[in-house]
mmCIF file of C-alpha atoms in Angstrom:
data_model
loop_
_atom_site.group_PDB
_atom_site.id
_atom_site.type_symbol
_atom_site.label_atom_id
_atom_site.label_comp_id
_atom_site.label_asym_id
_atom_site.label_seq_id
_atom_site.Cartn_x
_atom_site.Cartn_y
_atom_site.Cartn_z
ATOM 1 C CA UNK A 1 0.000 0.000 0.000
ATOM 2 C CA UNK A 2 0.960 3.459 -0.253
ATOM 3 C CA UNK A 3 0.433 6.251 2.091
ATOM 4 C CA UNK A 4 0.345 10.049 0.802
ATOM 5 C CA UNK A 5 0.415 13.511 2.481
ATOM 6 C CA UNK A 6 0.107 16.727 1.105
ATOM 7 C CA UNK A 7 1.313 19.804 2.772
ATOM 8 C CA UNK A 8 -1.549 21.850 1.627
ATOM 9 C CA UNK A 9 -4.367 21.110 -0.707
ATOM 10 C CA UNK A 10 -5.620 24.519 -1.890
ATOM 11 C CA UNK A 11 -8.747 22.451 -4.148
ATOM 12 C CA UNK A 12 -9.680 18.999 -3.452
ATOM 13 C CA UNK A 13 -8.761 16.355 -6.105
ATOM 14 C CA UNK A 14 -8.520 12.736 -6.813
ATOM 15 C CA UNK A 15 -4.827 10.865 -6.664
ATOM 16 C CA UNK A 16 -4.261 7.534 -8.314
ATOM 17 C CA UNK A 17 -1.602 5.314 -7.735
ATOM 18 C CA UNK A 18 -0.935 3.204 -10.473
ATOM 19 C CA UNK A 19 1.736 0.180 -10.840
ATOM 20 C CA UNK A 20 2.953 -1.444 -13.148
ATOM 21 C CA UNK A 21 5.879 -3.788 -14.025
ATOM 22 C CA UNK A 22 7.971 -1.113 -16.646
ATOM 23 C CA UNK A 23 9.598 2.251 -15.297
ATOM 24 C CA UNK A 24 12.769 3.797 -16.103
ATOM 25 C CA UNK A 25 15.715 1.890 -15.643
ATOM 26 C CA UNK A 26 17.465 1.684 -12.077
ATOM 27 C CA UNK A 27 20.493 3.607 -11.681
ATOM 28 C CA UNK A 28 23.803 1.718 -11.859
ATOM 29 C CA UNK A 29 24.010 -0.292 -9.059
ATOM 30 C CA UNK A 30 20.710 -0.938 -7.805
ATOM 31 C CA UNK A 31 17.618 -3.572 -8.785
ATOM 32 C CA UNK A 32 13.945 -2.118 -8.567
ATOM 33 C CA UNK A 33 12.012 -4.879 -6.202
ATOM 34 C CA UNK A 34 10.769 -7.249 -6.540
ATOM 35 C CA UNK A 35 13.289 -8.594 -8.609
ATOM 36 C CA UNK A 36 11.485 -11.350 -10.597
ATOM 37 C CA UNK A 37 8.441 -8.696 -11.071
ATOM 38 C CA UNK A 38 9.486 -5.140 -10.344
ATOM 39 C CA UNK A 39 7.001 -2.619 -9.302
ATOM 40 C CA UNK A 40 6.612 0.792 -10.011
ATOM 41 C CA UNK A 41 4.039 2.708 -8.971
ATOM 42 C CA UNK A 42 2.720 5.960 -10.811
ATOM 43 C CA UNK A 43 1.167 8.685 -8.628
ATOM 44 C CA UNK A 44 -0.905 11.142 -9.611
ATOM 45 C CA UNK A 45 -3.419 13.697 -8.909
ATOM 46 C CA UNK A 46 -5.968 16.417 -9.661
ATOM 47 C CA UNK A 47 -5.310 18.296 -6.675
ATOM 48 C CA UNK A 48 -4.309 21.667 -6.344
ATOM 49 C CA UNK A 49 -1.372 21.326 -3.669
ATOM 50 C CA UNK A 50 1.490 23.026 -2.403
ATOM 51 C CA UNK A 51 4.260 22.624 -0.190
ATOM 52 C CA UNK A 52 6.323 19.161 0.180
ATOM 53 C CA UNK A 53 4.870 15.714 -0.083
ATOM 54 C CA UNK A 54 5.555 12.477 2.163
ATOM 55 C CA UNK A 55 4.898 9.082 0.307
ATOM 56 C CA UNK A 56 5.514 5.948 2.353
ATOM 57 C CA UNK A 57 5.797 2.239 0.640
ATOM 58 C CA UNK A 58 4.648 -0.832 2.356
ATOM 59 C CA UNK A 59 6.648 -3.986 0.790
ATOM 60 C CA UNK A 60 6.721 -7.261 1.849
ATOM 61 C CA UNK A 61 9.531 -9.039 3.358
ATOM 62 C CA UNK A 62 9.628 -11.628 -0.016
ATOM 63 C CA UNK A 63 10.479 -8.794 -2.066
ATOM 64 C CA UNK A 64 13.748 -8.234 -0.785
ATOM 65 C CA UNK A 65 16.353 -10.475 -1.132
ATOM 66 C CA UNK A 66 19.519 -8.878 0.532
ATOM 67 C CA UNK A 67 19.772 -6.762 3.951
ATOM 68 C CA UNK A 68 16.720 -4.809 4.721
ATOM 69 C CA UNK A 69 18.180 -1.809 5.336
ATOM 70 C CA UNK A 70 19.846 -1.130 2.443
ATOM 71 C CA UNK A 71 16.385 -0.650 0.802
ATOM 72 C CA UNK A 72 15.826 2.908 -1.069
ATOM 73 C CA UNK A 73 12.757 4.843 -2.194
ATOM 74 C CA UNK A 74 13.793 6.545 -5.270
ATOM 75 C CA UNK A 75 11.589 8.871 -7.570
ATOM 76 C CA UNK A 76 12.066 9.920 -10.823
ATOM 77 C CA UNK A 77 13.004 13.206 -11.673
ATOM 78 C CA UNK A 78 11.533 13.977 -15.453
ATOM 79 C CA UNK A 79 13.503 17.644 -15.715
ATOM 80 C CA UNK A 80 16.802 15.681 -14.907
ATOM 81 C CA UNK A 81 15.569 12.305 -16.311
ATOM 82 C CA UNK A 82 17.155 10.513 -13.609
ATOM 83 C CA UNK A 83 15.767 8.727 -10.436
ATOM 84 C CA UNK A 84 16.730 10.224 -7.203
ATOM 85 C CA UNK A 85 17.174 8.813 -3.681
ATOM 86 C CA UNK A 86 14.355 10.769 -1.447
ATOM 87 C CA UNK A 87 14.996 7.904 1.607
ATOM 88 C CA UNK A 88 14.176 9.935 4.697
ATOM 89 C CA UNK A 89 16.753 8.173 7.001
ATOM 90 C CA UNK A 90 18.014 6.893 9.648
ATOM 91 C CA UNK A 91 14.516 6.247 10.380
ATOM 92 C CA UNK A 92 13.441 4.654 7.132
ATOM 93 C CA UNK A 93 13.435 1.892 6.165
ATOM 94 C CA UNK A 94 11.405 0.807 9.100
ATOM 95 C CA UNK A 95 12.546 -3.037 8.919
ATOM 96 C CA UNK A 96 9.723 -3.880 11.565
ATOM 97 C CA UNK A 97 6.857 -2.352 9.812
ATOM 98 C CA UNK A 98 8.498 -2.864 6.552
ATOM 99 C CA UNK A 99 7.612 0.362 5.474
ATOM 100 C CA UNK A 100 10.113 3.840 3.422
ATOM 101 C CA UNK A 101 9.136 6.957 3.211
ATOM 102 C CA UNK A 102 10.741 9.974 1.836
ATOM 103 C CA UNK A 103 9.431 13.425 0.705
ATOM 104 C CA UNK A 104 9.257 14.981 -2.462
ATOM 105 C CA UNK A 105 7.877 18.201 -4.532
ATOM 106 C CA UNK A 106 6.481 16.964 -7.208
ATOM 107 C CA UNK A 107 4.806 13.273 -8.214
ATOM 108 C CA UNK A 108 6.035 11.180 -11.064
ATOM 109 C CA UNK A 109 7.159 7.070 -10.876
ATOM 110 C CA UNK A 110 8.414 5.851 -7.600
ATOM 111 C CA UNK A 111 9.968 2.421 -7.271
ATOM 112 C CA UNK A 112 11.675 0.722 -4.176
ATOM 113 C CA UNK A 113 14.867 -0.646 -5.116
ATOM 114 C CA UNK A 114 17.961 -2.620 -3.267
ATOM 115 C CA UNK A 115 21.948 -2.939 -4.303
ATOM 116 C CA UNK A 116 21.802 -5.430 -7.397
ATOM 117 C CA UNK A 117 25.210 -6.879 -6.091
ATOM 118 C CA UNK A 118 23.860 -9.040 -2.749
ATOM 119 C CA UNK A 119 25.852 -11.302 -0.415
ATOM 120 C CA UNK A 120 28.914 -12.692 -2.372
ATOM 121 C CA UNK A 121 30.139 -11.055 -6.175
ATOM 122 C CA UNK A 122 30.317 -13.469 -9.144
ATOM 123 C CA UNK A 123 26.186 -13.771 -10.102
ATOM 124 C CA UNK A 124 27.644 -11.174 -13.832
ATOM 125 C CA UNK A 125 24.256 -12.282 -15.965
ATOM 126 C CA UNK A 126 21.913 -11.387 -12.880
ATOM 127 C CA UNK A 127 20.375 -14.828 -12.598
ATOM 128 C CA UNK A 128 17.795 -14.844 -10.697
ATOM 129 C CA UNK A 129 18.931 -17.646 -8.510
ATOM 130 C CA UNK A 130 21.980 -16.105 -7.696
ATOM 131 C CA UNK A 131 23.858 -18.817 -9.178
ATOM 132 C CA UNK A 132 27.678 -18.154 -10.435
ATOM 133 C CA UNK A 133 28.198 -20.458 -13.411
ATOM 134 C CA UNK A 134 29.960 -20.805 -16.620
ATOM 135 C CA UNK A 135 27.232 -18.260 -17.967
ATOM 136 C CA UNK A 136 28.663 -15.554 -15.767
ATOM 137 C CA UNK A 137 31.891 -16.373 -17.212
ATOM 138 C CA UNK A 138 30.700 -16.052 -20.697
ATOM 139 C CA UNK A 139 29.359 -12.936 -19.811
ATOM 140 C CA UNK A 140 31.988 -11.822 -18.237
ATOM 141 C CA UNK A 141 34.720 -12.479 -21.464
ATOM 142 C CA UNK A 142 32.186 -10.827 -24.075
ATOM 143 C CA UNK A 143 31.893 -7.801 -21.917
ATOM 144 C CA UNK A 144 36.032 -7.317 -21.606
ATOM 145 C CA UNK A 145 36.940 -8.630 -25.194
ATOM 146 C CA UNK A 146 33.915 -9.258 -27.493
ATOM 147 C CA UNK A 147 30.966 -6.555 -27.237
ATOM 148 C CA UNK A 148 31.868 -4.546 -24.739
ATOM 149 C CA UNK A 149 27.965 -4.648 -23.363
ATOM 150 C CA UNK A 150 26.910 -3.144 -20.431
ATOM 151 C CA UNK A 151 26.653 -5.361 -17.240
ATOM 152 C CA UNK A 152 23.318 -5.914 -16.037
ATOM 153 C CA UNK A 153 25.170 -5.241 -11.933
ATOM 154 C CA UNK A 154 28.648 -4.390 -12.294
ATOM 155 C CA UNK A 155 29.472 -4.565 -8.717
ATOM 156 C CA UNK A 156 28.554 -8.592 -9.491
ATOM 157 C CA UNK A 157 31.875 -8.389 -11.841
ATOM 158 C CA UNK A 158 34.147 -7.058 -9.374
ATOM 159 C CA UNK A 159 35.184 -10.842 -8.600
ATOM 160 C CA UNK A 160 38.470 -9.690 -6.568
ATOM 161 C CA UNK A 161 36.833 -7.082 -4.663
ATOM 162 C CA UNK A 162 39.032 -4.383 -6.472
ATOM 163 C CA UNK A 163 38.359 -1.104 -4.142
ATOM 164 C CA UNK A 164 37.725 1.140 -6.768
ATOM 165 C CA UNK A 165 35.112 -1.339 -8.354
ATOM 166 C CA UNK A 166 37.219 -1.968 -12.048
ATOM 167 C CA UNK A 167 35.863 -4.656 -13.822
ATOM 168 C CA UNK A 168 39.040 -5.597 -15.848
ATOM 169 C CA UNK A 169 41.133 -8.748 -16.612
ATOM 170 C CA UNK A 170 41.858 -9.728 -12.984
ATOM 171 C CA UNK A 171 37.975 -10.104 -12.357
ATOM 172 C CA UNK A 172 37.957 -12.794 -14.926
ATOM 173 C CA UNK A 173 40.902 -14.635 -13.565
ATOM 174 C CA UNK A 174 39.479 -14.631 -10.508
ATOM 175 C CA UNK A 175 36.009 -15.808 -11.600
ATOM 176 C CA UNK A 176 38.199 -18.736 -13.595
ATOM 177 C CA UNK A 177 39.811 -19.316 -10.071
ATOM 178 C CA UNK A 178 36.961 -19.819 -8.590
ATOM 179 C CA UNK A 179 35.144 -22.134 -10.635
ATOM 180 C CA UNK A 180 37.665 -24.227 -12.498
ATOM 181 C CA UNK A 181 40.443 -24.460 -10.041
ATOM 182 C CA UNK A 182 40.588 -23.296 -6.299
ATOM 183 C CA UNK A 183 37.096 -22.575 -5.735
ATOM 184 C CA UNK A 184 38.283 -19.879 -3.485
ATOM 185 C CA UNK A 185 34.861 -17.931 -2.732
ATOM 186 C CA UNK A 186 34.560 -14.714 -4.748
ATOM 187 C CA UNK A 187 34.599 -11.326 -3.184
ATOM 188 C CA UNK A 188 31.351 -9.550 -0.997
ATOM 189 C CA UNK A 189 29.783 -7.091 -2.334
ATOM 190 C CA UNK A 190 31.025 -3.747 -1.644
#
């Protein structure tokens, strides 16, 4: 559900909320939840309002598949065409109530997302499962030497845990490492 307060409403209206399974795509880094059906949710209204706006998002506990509290409420902003973090922390998420808020100026698509890199490094092709397999290698070697394609989550490629987050050469031999030879447990995510 989704809970919305307006400042001041000069003329009553009627606000929609709206979601659907399309939006803008996350910024780098991040995975709109839930993963295997995002949701973003459209807001709207015929209100005459001014003054700031609090949304809060209740999500369910199944949506999220890493740590809780690295969940953020972003909204998109059309004049900048780019989604911005409005999380009102330290307060939000609430991980009991399972419920982020933040506060914006203006109403547009909202989406809850989490860190697309979760646990461990090595899932490159964003499997759903979280599996690291030969796929993420083959993924992995047409991104550094073939296509040169995006990465669905580069902070999945950065096998060795490079600080800096470079997805080069050594990220392959360590994903090689890993699965062919030592087995030696990739890198956390950063």
């Amino acid at each position: 559900s989704v809970e919305i307060t307006f400042d001041t409403v000069d003329t009553g209206g009627v606000t929609s909320v709206n979601v659907s399974k399309s939006g803008p795509l996350p910024p780098s880094g991040f995975t709109i939840i839930p993963a295997d059906t995002a949701r973003y949710f459209h807001i709207q209204t015929t209100a005459a309002i001014k003054g700031p706006i609090l949304v809060c998002f209740h999500y369910q506990d199944s949506w999220v598949r890493g740590y809780e509290y690295k969940l953020r409420l972003l909204h998109y902003d059309s004049l900048s065409s780019s989604w911005q973090n409005i999380t009102n922390t330290p307060q939000y998420p609430d991980t009991l109530k399972n419920v982020i808020c933040g506060q914006v100026t203006s109403l547009s698509p909202f989406a809850l997302a989490e860190p697309c890199c979760i646990g461990a490094s090595g899932n490159v092709n964003a499997d759903p499962e979280d599996a690291t397999d030969v796929a993420d290698l083959t993924l992995l070697v047409d991104h550094l030497f073939i296509s040169f394609a995006a990465l669905p989550c580069p902070d999945e490629a950065n096998i060795n845990g490079d600080p800096g987050g470079t997805v080069d050469i050594s990220d392959l031999t360590a994903l090689i490492d890993h699965l062919f030879i030592s087995f030696t447990p990739t890198a956390p995510c950063q």
